[in-house]
mmCIF file of C-alpha atoms and ligand atoms in Angstrom:
data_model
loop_
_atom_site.group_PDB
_atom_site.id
_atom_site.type_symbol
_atom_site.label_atom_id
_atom_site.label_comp_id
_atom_site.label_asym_id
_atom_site.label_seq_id
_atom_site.Cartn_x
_atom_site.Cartn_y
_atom_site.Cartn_z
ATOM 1 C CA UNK A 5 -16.737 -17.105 10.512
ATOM 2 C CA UNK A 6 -16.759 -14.348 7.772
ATOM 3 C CA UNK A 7 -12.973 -14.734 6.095
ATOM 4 C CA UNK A 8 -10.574 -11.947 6.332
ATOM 5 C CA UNK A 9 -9.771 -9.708 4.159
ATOM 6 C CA UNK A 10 -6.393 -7.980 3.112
ATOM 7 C CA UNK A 11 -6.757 -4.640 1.282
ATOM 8 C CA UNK A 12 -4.339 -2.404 0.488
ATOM 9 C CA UNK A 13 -3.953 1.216 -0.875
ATOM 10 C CA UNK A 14 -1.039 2.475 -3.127
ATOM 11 C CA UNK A 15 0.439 5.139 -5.087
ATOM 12 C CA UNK A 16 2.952 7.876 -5.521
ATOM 13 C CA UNK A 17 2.486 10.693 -3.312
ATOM 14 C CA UNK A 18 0.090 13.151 -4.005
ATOM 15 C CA UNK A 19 -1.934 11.137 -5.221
ATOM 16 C CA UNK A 20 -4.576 10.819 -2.625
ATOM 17 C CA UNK A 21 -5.067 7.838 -1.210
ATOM 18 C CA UNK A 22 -4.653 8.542 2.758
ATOM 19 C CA UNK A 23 -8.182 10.005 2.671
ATOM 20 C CA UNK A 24 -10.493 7.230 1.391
ATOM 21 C CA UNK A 25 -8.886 5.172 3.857
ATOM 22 C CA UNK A 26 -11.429 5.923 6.966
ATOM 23 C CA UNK A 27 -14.301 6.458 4.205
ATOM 24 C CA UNK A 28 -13.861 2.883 3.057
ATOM 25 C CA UNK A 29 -13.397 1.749 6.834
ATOM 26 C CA UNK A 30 -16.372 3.622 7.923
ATOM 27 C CA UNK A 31 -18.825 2.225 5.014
ATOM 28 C CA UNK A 32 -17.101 -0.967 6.169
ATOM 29 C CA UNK A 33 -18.276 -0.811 9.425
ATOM 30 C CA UNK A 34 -21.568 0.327 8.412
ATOM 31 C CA UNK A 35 -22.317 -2.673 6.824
ATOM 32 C CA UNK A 36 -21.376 -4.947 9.574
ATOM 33 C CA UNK A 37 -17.653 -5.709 9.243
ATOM 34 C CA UNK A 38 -14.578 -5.326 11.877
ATOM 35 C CA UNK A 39 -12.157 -2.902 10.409
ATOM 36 C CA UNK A 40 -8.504 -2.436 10.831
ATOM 37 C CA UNK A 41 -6.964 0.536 9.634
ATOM 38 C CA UNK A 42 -2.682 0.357 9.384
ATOM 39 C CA UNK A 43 -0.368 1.626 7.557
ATOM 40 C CA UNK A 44 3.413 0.975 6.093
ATOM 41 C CA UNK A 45 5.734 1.536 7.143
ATOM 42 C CA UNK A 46 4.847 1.125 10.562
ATOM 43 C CA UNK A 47 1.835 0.113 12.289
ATOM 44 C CA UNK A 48 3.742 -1.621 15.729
ATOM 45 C CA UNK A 49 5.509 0.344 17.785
ATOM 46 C CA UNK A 50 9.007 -1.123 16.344
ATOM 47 C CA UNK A 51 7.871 -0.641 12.783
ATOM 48 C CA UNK A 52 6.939 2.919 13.947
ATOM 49 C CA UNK A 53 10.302 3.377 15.355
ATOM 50 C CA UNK A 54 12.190 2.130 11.585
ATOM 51 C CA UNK A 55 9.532 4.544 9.644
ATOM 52 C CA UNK A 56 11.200 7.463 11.299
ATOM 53 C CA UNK A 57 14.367 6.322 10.336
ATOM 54 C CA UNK A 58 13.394 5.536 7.119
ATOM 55 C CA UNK A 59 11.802 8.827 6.404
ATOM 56 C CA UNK A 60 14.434 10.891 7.984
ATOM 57 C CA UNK A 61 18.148 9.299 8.057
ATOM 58 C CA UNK A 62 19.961 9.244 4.773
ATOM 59 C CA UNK A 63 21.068 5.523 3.919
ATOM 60 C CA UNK A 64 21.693 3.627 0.549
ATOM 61 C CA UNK A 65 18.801 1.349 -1.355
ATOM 62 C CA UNK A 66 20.224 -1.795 0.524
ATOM 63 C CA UNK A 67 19.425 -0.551 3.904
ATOM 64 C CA UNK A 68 16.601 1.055 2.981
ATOM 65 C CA UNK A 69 15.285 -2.282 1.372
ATOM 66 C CA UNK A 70 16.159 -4.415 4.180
ATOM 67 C CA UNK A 71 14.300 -2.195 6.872
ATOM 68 C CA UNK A 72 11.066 -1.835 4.963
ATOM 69 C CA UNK A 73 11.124 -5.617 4.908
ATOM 70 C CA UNK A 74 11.863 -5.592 8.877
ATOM 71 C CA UNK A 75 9.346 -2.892 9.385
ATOM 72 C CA UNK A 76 6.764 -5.332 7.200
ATOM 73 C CA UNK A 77 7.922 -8.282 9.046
ATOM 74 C CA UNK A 78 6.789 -7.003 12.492
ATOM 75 C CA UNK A 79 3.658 -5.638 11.584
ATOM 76 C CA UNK A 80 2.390 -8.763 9.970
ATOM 77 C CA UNK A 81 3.082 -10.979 12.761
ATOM 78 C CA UNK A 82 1.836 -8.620 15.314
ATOM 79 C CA UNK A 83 -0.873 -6.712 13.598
ATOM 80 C CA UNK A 84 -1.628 -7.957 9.750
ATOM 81 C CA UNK A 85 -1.986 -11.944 10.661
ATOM 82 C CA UNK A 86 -3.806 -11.883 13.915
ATOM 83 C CA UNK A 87 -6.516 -9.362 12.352
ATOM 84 C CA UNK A 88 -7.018 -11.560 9.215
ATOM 85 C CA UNK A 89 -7.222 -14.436 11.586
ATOM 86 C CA UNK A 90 -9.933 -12.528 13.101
ATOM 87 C CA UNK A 91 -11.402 -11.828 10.138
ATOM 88 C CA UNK A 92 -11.403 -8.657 9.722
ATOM 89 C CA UNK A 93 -11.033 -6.307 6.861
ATOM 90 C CA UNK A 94 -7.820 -4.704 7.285
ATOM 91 C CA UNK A 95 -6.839 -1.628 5.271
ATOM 92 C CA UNK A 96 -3.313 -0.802 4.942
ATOM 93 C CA UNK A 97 -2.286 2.653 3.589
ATOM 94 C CA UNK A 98 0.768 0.949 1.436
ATOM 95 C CA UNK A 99 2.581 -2.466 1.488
ATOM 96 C CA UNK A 100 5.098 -4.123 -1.038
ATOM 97 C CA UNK A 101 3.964 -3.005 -3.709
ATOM 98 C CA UNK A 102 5.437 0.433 -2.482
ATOM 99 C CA UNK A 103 8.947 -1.396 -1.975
ATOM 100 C CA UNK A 104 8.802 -2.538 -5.375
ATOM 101 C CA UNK A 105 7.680 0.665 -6.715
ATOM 102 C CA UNK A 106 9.841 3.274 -4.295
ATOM 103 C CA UNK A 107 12.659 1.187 -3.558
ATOM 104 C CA UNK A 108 12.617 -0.390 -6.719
ATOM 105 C CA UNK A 109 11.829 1.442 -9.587
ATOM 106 C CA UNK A 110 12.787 5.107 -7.455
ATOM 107 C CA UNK A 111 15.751 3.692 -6.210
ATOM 108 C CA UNK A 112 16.850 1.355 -9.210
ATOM 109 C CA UNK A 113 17.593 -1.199 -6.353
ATOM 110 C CA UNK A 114 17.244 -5.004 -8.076
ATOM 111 C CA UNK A 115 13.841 -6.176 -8.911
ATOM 112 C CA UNK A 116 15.077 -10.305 -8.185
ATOM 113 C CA UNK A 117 16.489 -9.029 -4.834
ATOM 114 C CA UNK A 118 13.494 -7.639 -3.540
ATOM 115 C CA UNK A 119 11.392 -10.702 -4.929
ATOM 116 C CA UNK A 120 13.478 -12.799 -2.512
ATOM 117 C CA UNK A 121 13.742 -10.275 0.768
ATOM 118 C CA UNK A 122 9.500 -10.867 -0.662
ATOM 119 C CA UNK A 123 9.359 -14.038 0.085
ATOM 120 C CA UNK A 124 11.565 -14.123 3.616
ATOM 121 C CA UNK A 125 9.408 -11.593 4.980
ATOM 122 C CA UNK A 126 5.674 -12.642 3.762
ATOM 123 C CA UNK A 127 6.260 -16.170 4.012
ATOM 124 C CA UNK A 128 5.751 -19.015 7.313
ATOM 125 C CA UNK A 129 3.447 -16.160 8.674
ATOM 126 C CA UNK A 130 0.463 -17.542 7.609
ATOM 127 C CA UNK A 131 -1.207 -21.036 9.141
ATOM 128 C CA UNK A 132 -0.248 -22.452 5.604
ATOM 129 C CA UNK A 133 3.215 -22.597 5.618
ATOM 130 C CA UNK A 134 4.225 -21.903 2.073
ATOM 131 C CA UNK A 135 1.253 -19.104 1.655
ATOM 132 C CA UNK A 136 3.160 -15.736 0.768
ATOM 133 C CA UNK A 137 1.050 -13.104 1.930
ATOM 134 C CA UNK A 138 -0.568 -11.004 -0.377
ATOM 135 C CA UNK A 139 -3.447 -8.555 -0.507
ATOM 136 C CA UNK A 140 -6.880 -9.736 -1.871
ATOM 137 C CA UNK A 141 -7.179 -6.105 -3.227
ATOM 138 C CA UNK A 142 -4.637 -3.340 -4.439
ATOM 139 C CA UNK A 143 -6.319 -0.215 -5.133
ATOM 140 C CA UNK A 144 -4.042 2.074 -7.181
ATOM 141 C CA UNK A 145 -4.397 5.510 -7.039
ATOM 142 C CA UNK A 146 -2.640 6.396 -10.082
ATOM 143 C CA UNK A 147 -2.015 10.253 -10.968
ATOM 144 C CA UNK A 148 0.836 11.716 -13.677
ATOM 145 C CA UNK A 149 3.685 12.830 -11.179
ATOM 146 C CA UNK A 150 3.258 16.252 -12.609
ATOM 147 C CA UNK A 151 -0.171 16.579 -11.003
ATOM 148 C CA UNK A 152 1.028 14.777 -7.776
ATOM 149 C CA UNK A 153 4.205 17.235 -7.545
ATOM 150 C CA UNK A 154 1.571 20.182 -8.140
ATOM 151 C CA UNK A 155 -0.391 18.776 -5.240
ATOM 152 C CA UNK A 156 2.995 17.855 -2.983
ATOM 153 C CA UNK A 157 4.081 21.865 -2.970
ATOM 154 C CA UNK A 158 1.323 23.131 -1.490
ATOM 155 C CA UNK A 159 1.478 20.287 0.838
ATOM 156 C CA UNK A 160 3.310 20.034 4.524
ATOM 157 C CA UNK A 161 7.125 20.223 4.818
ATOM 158 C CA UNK A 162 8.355 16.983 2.609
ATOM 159 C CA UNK A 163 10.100 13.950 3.885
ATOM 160 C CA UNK A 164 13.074 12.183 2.538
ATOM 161 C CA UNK A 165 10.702 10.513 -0.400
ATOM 162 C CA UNK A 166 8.309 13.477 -1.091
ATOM 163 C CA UNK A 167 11.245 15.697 -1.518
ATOM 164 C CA UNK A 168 12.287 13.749 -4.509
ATOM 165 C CA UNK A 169 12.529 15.158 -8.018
ATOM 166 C CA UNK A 170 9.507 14.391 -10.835
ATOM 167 C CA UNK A 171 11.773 12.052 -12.321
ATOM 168 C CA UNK A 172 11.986 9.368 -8.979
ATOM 169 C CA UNK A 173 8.391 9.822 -8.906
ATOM 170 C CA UNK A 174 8.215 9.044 -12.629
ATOM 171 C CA UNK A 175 10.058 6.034 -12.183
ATOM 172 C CA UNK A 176 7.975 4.823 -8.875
ATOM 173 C CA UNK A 177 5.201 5.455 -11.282
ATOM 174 C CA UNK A 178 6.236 2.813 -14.233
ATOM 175 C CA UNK A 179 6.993 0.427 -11.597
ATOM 176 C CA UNK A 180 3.922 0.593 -10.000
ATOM 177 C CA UNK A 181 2.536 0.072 -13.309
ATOM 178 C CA UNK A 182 4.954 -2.948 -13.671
ATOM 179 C CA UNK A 183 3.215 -4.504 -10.911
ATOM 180 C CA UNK A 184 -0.249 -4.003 -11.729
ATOM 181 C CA UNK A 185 0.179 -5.670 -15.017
ATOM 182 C CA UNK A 186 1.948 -8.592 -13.811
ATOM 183 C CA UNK A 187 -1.018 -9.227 -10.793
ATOM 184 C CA UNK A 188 -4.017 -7.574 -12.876
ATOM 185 C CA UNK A 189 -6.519 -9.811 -10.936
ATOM 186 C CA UNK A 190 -5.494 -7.995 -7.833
ATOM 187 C CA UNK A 191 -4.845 -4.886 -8.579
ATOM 188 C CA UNK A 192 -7.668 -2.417 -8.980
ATOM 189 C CA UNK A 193 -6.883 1.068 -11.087
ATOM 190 C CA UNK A 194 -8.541 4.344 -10.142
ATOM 191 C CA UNK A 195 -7.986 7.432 -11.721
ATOM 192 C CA UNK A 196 -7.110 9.905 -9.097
ATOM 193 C CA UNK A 197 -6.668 12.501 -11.312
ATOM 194 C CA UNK A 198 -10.500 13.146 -11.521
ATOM 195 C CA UNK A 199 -11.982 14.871 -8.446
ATOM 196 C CA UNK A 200 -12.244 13.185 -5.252
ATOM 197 C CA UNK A 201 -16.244 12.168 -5.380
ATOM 198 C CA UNK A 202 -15.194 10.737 -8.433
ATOM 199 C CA UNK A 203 -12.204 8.043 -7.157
ATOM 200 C CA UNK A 204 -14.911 7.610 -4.003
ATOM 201 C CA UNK A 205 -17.744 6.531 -6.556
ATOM 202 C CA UNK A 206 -15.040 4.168 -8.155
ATOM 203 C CA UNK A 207 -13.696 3.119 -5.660
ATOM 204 C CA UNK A 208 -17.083 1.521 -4.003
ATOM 205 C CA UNK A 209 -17.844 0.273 -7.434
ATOM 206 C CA UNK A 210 -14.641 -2.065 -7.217
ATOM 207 C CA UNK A 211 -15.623 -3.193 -3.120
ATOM 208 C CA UNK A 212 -19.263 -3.775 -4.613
ATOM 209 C CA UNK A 213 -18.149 -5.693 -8.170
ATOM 210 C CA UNK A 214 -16.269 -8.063 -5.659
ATOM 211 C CA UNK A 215 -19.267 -8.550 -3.260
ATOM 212 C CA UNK A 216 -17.288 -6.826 -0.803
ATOM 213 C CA UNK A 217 -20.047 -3.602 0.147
ATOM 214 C CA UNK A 218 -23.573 -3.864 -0.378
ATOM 215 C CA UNK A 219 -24.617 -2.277 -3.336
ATOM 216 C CA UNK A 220 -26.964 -0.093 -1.840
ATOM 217 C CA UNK A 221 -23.816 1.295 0.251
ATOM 218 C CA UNK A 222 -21.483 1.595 -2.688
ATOM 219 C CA UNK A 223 -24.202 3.433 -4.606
ATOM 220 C CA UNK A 224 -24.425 5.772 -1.533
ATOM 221 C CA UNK A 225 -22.073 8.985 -1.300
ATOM 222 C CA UNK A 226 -20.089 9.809 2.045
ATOM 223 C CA UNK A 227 -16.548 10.480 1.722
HETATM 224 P P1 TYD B 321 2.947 7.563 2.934
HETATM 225 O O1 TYD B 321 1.873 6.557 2.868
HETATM 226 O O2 TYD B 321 3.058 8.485 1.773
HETATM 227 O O3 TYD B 321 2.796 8.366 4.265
HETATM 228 P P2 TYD B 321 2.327 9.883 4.506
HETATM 229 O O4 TYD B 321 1.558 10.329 3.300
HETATM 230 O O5 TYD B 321 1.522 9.810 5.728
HETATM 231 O O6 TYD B 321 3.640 10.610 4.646
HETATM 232 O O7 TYD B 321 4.329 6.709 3.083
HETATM 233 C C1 TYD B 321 5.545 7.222 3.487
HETATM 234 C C2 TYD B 321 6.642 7.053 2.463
HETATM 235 O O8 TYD B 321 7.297 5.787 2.575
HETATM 236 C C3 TYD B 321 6.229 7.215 1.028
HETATM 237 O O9 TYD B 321 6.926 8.305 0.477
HETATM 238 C C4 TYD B 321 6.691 5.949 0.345
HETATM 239 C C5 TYD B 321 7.689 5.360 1.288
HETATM 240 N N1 TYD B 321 7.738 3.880 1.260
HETATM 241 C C6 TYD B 321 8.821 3.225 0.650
HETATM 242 O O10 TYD B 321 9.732 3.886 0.143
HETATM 243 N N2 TYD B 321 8.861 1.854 0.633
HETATM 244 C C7 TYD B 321 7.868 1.108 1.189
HETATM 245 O O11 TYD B 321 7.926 -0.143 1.145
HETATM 246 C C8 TYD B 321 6.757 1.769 1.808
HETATM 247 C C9 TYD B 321 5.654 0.975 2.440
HETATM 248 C C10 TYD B 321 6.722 3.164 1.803
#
């Protein structure tokens, strides 16, 4: 059976991301894999339920922290696992990296804390027991927060993270930086301040480099 295969997309908002999701699923599916498409947080109907809260109810970094990891919890038993068991391809529009980066670096809550709440919540999931879970891929869509904020006004009415100043997106921005140098093997950079066609094109390059789309598809257009 082909393996599964965990990939996940990050970045601060604004910067793009959501909409290569379905491209990349549908290119995907065009070249013979099962796709599943999720997001964080959220993707069960309980982790649904603690992404409104999240996004709407004012709480401190603690409780925030702790129900991103419940939130994560849920939807890798129910959804994440099983689909990987499967194997499919399953691309999820954020994942820890975003707690590390929002929570963390936005927040300022503790980096060592977060590395343990980590390992509670990724870990004894797996068939391996002692296998934290972890994407195969992190593509980071990474823009200047001025450029995101520029995009985020003309955007919908903001939640309780978009409506943050340039500064919280600043930091969110050095920490997902942070994390990309400390995992550089799985983390995959794209500039998303060029056009769209542009990230697409680079984006397909990094699927194809890995043997992951058919070159013929990743030289292909579509988004
Ligand atoms: P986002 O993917 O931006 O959703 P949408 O663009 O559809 O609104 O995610 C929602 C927000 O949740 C985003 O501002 C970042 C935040 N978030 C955290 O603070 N911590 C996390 O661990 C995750 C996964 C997201």
């Amino acid at each position: 059976m082909t393996p599964g295969l965990f990939i996940t997309f990050e970045g601060i908002d604004g910067a793009g991301k959501s909409s290569h999701i379905e491209a990349l699923a549908a290119a995907l599916r065009g070249a013979g894999r099962s796709v599943t498409v999720t997001r964080e947080p959220g993707g069960t109907p309980l982790a649904e339920k603690l992404r409104a809260l999240l996004l709407g109810e004012p709480m401190d970094a603690l409780t925030e922290a702790l129900l991103v990891f419940a939130a994560r919890r849920d939807h890798l038993r129910q959804v994440i696992e099983p689909a990987l068991a499967r194997g499919d391809v399953v691309l999820c529009d954020r994942y820890t990296d975003a707690t590390f980066a929002y929570q963390g670096g936005g927040r300022g809550f503790d980096w060592d804390l977060l590395s343990i709440l980590e390992r509670m919540a990724q870990t004894g999931l797996a068939l391996q027991p002692d296998l934290m879970r972890e994407p195969d891929l992190t593509l980071w869509f990474d823009l200047p927060p001025a450029m995101a904020a520029q995009r985020l006004a003309t955007a919908r009415a903001p939640d309780r993270f978009e409506s943050q100043d340039e500064a919280f997106f600043t930091r969110v921005a050095q920490a997902y930086a942070r994390r990309a140098q400390a995992a550089p093997q799985r983390f995959a950079r794209l500039d998303a301040a060029q056009p769209r066609e542009a990230v697409w094109a680079e984006l397909r390059q990094v699927l194809a480099q890995r043997g992951w789309l058919p070159a013929a598809v990743a030289q292909g257009g579509g988004a």
